[in-house]
Short mmCIF file of C-alpha atoms and ligand atoms in Angstrom, two decimals:
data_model
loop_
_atom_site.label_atom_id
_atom_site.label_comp_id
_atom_site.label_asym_id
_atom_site.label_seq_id
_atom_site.Cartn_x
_atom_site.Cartn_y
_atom_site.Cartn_z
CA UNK E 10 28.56 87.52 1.89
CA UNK E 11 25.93 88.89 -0.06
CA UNK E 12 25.65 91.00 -2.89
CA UNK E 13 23.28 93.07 -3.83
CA UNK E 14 23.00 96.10 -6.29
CA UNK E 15 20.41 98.69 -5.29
CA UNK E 16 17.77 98.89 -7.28
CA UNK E 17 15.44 102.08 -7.77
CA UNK E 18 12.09 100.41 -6.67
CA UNK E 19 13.17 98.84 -4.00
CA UNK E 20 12.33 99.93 0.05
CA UNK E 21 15.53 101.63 1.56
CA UNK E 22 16.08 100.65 4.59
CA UNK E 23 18.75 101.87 7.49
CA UNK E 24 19.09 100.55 10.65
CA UNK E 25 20.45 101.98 14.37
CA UNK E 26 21.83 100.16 16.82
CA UNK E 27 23.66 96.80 15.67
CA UNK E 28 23.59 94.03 18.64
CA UNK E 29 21.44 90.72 18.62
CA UNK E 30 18.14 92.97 17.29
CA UNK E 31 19.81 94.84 14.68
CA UNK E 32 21.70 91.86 13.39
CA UNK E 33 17.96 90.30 13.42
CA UNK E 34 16.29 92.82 11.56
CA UNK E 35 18.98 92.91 8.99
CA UNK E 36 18.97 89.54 8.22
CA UNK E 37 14.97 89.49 8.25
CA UNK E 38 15.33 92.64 5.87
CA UNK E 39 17.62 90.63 3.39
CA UNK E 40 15.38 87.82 3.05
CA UNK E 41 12.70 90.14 0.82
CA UNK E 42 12.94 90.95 -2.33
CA UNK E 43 11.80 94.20 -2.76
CA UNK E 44 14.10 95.80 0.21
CA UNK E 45 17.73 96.70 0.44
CA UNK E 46 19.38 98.04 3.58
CA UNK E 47 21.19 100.53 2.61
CA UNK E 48 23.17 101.90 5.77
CA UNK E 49 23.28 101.26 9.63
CA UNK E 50 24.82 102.41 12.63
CA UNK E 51 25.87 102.30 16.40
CA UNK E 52 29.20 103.76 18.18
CA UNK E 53 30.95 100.65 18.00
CA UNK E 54 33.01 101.01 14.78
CA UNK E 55 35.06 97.57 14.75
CA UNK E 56 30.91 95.99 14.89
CA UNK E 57 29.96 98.02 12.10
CA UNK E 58 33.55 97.28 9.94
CA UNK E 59 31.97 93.38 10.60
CA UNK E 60 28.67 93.77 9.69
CA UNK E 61 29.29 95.57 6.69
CA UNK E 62 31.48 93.01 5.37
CA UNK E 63 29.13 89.94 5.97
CA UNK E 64 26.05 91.57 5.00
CA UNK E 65 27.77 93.89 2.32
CA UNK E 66 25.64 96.92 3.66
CA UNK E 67 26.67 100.33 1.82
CA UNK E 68 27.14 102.41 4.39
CA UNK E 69 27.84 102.78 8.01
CA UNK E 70 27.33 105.81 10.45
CA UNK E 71 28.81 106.05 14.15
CA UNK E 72 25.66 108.06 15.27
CA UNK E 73 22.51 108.06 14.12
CA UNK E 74 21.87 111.70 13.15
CA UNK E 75 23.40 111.76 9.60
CA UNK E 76 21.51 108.14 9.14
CA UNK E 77 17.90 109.13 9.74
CA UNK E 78 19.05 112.39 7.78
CA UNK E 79 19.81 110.43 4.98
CA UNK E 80 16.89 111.48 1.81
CA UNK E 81 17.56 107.88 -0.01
CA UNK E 82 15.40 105.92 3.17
CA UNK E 83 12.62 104.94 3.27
CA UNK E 84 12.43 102.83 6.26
CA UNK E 85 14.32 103.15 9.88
CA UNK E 86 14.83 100.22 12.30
CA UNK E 87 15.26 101.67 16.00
CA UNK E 88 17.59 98.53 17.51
CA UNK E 89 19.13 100.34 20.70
CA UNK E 90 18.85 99.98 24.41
CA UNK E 91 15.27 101.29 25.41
CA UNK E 92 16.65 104.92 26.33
CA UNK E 93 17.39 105.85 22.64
CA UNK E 94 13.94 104.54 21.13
CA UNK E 95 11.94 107.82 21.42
CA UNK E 96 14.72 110.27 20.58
CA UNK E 97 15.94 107.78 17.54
CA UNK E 98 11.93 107.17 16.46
CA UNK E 99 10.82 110.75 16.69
CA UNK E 100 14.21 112.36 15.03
CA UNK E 101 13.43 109.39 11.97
CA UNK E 102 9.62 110.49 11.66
CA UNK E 103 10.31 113.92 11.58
CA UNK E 104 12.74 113.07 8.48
CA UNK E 105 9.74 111.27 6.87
CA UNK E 106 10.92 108.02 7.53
CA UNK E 107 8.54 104.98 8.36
CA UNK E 108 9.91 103.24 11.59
CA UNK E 109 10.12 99.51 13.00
CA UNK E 110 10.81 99.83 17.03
CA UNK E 111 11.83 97.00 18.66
CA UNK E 112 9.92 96.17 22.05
CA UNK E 113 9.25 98.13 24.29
CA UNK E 114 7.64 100.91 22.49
CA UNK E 115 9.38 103.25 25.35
CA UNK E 116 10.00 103.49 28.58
CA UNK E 117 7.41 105.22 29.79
CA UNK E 118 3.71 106.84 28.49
CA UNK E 119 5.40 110.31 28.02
CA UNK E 120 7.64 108.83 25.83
CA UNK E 121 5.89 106.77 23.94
CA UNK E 122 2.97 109.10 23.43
CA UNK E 123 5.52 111.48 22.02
CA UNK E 124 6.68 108.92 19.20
CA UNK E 125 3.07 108.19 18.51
CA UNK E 126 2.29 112.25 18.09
CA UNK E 127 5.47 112.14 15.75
CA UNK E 128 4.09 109.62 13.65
CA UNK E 129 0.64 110.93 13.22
CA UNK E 130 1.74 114.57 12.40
CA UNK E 131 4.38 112.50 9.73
CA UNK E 132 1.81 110.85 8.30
CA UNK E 133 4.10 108.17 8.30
CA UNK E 134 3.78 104.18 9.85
CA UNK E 135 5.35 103.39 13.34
CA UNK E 136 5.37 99.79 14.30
CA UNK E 137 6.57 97.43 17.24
CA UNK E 138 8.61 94.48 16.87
CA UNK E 139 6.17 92.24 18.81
CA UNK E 140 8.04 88.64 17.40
CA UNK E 141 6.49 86.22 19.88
CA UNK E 142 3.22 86.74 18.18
CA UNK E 143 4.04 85.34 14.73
CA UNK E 144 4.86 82.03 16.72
CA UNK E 145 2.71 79.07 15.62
CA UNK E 146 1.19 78.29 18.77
CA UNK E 147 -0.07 81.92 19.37
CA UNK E 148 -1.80 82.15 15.19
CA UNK E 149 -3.79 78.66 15.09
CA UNK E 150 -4.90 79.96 18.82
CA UNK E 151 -6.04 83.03 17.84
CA UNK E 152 -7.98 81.30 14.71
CA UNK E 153 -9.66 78.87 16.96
CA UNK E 154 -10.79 82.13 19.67
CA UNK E 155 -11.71 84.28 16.48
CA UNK E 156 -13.98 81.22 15.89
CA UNK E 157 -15.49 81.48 19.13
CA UNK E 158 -14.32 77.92 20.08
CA UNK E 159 -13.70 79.51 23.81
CA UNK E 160 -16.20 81.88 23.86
CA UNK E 161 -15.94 84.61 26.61
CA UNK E 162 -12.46 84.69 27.78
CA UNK E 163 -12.76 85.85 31.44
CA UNK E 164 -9.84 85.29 33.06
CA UNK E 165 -5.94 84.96 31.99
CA UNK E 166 -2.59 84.51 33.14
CA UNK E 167 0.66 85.78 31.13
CA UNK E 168 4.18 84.46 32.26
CA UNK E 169 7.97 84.69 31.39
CA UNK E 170 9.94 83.07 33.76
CA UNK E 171 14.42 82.49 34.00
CA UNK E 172 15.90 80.42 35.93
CA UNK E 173 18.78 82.37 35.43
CA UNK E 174 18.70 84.81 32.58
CA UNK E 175 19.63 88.67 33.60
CA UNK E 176 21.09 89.57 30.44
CA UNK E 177 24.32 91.40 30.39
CA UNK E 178 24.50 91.86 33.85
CA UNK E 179 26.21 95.24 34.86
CA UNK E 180 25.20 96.19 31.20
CA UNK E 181 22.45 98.53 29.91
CA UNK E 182 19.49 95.82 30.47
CA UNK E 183 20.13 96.37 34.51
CA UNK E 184 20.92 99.99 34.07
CA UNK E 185 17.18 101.73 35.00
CA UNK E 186 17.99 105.20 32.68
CA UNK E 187 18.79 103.00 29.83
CA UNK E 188 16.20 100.12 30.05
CA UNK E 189 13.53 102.05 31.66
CA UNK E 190 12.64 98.83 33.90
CA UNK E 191 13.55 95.41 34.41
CA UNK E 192 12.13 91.98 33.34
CA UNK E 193 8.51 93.25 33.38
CA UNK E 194 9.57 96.15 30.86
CA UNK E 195 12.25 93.20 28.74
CA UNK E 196 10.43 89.98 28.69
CA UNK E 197 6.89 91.21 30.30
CA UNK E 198 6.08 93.37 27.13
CA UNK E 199 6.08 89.90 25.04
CA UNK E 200 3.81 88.06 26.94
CA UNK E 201 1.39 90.87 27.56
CA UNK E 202 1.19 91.48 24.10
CA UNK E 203 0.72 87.78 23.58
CA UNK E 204 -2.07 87.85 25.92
CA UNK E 205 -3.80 90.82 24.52
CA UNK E 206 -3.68 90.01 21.35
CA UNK E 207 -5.80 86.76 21.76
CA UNK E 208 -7.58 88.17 24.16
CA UNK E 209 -9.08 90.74 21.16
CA UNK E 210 -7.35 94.01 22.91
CA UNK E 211 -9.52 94.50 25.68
CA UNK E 212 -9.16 97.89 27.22
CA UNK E 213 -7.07 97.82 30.78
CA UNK E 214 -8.87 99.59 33.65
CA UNK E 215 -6.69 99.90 36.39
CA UNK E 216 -3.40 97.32 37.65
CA UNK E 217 -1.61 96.18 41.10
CA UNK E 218 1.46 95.43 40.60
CA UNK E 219 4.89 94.29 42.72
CA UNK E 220 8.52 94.08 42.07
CA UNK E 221 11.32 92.73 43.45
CA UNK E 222 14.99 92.51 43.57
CA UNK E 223 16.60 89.70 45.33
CA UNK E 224 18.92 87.70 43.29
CA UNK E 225 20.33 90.36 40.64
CA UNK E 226 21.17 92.97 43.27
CA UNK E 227 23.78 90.11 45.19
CA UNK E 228 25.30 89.26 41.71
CA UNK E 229 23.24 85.77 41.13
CA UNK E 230 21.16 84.86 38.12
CA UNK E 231 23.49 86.42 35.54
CA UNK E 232 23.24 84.83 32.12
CA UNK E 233 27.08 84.79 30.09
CA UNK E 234 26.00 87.04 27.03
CA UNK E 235 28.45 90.11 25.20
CA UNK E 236 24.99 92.93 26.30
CA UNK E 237 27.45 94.72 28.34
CA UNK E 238 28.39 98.30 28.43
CA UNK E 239 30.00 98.22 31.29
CA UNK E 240 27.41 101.30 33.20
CA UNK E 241 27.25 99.56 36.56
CA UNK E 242 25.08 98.17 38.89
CA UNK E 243 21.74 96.36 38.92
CA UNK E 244 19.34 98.56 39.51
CA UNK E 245 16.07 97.16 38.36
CA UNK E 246 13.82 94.53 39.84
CA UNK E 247 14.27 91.14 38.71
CA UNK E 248 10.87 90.13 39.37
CA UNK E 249 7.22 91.49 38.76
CA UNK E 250 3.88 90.64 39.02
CA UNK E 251 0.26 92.27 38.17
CA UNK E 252 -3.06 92.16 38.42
CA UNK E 253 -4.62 93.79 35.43
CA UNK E 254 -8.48 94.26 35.65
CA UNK E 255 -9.49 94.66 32.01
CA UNK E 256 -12.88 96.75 30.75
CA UNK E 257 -16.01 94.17 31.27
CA UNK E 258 -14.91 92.70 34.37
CA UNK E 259 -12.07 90.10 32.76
CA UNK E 260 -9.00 89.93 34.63
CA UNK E 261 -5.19 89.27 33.60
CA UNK E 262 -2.43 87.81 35.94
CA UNK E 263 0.92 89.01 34.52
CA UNK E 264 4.33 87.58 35.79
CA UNK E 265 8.19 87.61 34.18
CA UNK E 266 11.53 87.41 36.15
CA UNK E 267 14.85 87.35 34.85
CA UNK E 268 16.39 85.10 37.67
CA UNK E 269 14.07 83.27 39.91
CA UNK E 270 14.72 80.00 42.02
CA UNK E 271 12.18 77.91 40.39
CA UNK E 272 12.04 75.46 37.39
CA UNK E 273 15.85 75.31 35.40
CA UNK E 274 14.96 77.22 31.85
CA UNK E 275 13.08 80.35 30.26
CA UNK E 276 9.58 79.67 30.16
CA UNK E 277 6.74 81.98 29.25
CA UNK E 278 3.56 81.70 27.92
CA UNK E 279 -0.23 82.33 28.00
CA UNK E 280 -3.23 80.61 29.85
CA UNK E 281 -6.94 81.83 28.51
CA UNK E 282 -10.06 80.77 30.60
CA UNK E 283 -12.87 81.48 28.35
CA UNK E 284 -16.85 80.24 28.94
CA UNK E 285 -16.42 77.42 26.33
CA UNK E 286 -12.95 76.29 26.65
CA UNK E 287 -9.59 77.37 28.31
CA UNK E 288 -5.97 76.97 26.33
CA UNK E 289 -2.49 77.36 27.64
CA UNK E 290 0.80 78.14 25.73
CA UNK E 291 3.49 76.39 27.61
CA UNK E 292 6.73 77.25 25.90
CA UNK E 293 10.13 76.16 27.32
CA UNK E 294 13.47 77.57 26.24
CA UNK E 295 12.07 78.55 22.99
CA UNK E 296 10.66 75.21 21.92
CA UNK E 297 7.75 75.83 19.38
CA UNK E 298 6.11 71.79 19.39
CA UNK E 299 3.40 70.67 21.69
CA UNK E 300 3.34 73.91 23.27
CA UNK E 301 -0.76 74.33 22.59
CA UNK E 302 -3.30 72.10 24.61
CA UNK E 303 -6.94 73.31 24.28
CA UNK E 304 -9.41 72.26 26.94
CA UNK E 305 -12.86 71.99 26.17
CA UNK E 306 -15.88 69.58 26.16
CA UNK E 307 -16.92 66.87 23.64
CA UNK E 308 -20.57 65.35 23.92
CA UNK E 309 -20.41 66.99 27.44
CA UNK E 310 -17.38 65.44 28.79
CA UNK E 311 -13.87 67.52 29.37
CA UNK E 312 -11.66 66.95 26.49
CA UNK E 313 -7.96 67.57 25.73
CA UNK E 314 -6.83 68.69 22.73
CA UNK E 315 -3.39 69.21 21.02
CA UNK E 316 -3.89 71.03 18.02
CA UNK E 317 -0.39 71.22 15.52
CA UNK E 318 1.08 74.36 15.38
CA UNK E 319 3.43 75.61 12.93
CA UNK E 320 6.83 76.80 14.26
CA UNK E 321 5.70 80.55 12.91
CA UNK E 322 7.85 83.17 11.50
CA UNK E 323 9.17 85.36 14.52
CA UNK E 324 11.03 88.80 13.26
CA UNK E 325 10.81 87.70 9.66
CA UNK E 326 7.38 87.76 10.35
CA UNK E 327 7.29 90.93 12.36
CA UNK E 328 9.18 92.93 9.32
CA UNK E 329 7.25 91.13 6.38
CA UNK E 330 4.45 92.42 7.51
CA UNK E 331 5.68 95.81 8.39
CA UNK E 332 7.20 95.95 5.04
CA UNK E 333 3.38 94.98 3.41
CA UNK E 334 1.46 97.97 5.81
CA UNK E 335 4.00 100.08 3.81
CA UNK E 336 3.56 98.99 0.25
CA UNK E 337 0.22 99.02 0.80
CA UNK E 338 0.27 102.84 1.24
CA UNK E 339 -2.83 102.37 4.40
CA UNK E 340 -1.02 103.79 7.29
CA UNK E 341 -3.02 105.77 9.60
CA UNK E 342 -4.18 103.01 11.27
CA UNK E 343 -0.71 102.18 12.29
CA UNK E 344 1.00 104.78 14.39
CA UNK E 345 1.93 102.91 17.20
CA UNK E 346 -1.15 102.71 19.15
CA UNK E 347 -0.77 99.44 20.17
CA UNK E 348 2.75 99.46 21.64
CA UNK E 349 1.66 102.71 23.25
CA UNK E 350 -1.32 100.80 25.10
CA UNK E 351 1.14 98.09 26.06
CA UNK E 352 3.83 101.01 27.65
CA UNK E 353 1.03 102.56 29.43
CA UNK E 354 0.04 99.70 31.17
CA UNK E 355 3.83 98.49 32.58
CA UNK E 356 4.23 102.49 33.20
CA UNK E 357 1.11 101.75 35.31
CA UNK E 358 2.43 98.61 37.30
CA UNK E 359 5.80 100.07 37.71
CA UNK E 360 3.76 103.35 39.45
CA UNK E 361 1.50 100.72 41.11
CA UNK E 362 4.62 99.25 42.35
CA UNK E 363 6.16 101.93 43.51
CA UNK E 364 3.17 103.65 45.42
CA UNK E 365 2.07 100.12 46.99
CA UNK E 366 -1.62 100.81 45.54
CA UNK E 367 -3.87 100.40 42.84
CA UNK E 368 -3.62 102.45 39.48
CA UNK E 369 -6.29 103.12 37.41
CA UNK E 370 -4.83 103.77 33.98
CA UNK E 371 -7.08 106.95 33.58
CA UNK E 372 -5.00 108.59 36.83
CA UNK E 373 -1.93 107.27 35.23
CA UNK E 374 -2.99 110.80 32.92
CA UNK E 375 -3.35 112.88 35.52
CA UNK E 376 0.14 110.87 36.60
CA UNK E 377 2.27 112.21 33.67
CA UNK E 378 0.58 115.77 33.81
CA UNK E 379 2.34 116.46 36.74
CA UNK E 380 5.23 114.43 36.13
CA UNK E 381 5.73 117.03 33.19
CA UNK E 382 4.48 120.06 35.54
CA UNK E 383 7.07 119.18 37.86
CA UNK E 384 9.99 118.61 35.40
N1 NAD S 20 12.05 91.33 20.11
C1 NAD S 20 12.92 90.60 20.78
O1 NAD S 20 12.76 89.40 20.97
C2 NAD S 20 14.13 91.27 21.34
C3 NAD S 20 15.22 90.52 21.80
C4 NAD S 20 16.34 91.20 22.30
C5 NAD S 20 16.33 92.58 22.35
N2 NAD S 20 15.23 93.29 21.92
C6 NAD S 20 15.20 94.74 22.01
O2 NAD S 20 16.14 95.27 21.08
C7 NAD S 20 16.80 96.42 21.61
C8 NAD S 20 18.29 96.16 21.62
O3 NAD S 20 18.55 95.00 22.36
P1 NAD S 20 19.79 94.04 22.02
O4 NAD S 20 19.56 92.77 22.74
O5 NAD S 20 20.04 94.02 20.56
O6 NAD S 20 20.94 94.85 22.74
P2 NAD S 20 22.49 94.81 22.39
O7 NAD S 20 23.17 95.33 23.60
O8 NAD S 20 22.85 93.48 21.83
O9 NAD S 20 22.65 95.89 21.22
C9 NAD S 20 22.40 97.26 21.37
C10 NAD S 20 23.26 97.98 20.35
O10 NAD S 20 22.89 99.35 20.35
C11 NAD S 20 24.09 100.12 20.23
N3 NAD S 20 23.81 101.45 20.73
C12 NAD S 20 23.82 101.90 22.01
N4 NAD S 20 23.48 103.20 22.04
C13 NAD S 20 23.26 103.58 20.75
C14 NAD S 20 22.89 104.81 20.14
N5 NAD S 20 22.64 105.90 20.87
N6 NAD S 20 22.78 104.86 18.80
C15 NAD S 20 23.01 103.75 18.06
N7 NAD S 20 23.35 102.55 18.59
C16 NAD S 20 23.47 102.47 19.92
C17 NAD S 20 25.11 99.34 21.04
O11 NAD S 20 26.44 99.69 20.70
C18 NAD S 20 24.77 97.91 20.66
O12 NAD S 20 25.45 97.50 19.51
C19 NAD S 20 16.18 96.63 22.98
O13 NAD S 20 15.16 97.57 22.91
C20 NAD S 20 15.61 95.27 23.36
O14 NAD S 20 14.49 95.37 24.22
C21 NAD S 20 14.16 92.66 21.41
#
């Protein structure tokens, strides 16, 4: 148990919703010194009674109202099922609170354009928890790109694959009002970002996208995990794919299932093409060594190279660094722009998916406008 006095300068933190990501975030919190978290919350009272005890947290709240309410924060962590991250965010920013959402953003662009308004207008930072970047593999990567070591990257393929991995099957992860979507929404949003990221943020023109749902739908591919809420049925795909055709004529192939008949494990990663060299992130069940080979050429022949990666520093990572674009008192620049860009283009496949065509993100716009019209 810890035990910590609050102290005047420190960050004040509260967070909302306390499964596996708010546990994460408040241990992530507690490792820095210049932040105490002060209060959290979620409906389930005996989970709160627990958590307060180990992590000697202050207060706890059943809802989140009277949290984000709450004058002593400074900072909000938004930890809940995907259906509560815009209402949660927005009601937080409009109490002047900076806010850490976890992945994904929202579940759709009208959603997540609404949190990003709220920020702006707050003046305060929004941020998304985007932990698979701070892996190893991913930073000495993106140092050798920055470098130019693979010069134009042209073409690239981003994949999370399970075996057999639906989490909390029956629960609010399979429940399409409170996840929003399925894997490519979950475990898609990771790798995308992954792939982005090194890829510099290139802008996405249009996407053509599938899903499917064969395994979750007849009860197979369930992973054994406490995520249930007991809603009902599965009612999102457990399988997507995309083809993303990004400004400048690069292209990105984008794949994640929950439950697939293919190799036993969870595998995802990255695989860049680039004019002077190609690299692939191969990570299996969460391994962090070996997972970078670079392929390029030395004294013109093809070469093979395994650089050493750190393990990186995952959602201690993620919340260091939000804590830093705080303290740092620069925040316009981060108002959740970039998890915004990432929901507009799975908002995009899922529509794609849906209407059996391609979308072009600028008539995924026109899309929303009469979405809302019609609402
Ligand atoms: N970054 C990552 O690697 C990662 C991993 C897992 C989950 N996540 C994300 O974290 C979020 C939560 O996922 P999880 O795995 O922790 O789920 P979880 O089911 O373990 O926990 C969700 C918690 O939210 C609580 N909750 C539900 N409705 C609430 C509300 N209205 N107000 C307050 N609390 C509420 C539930 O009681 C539960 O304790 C999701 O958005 C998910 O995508 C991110």
């Amino acid at each position: 148990m810890t035990n910590r006095k609050l102290r005047d300068s420190a960050l004040r933190v509260g967070i909302v919703g306390m499964g596996w990501a708010g546990e994460t975030h408040l241990k992530a919190y507690q490792q820095l010194p210049n932040v105490d978290v002060i209060a959290i919350a979620d409906p389930r009272e005996e989970r709160l009674t627990q958590l307060q005890r180990t992590y000697n947290i202050p207060d706890v709240h059943t809802h989140f109202g009277p949290l984000v309410e709450r004058p002593d924060l400074d900072i909000v962590s938004v930890c809940t099922p995907n259906q509560f991250h815009a209402p949660i965010s927005i009601a937080a920013l409009e109490n002047g609170k900076h806010v850490l959402c976890e992945k994904p953003l929202a579940r759709s662009s009208a959603e997540g354009e609404a949190m990003v308004r709220a920020a702006v207008q707050a003046g305060r930072v929004l941020e998304v928890a985007f932990n698979h970047r701070q892996r190893g593999d991913v930073s000495v990567l993106k140092q050798m790109i920055d470098e130019g070591q693979l010069g134009h990257i042209y073409h690239a393929k981003a994949s999370w694959m399970r075996r057999s991995g639906i989490p909390g099957m029956g629960g609010w992860f399979t429940n399409r009002e409170l996840a929003g979507g399925g894997p490519l929404i979950d475990l898609g949003v990771h790798v995308l970002d992954m792939a982005l990221y090194l890829m510099d943020e290139p802008e996405v023109v249009a996407v053509s996208a599938a899903t499917y749902a064969e395994l979750g739908p007849r009860g197979r591919g369930g992973r054994n995990d406490a995520r249930t809420m007991d809603v009902g049925p599965f009612e999102v795909e457990d399988l997507a794919t995309a083809f993303i055709r990004l400004a400048g004529g690069a292209t990105l192939l984008l794949e994640a299932s929950w439950a697939v008949y293919g190799r036993a494990g969870d595998d995802f990663g990255v695989t860049l093409y680039g004019s002077d060299g190609g690299a692939d992130i191969e990570v299996h069940n969460y391994n962090w060594e070996n997972t970078l080979t670079v392929y390029t050429d030395i004294d013109g022949k093809p070469a093979v190279l395994k650089p050493e990666v750190p393990k990186g520093t995952g959602h201690s990572g993620v919340i260091a660094n939000f804590v830093s674009i705080i303290e740092s008192g620069d925040w316009s620049a981060h108002v959740g722009s970039e998890g915004l860009r990432r929901t507009q283009i799975i908002d995009a496949c899922y529509r794609s998916a849906a209407e059996g065509r391609e979308i072009a993100l600028t008539d995924l716009a026109k899309a929303i406008a009469q979405d809302t019209a019609a609402d």
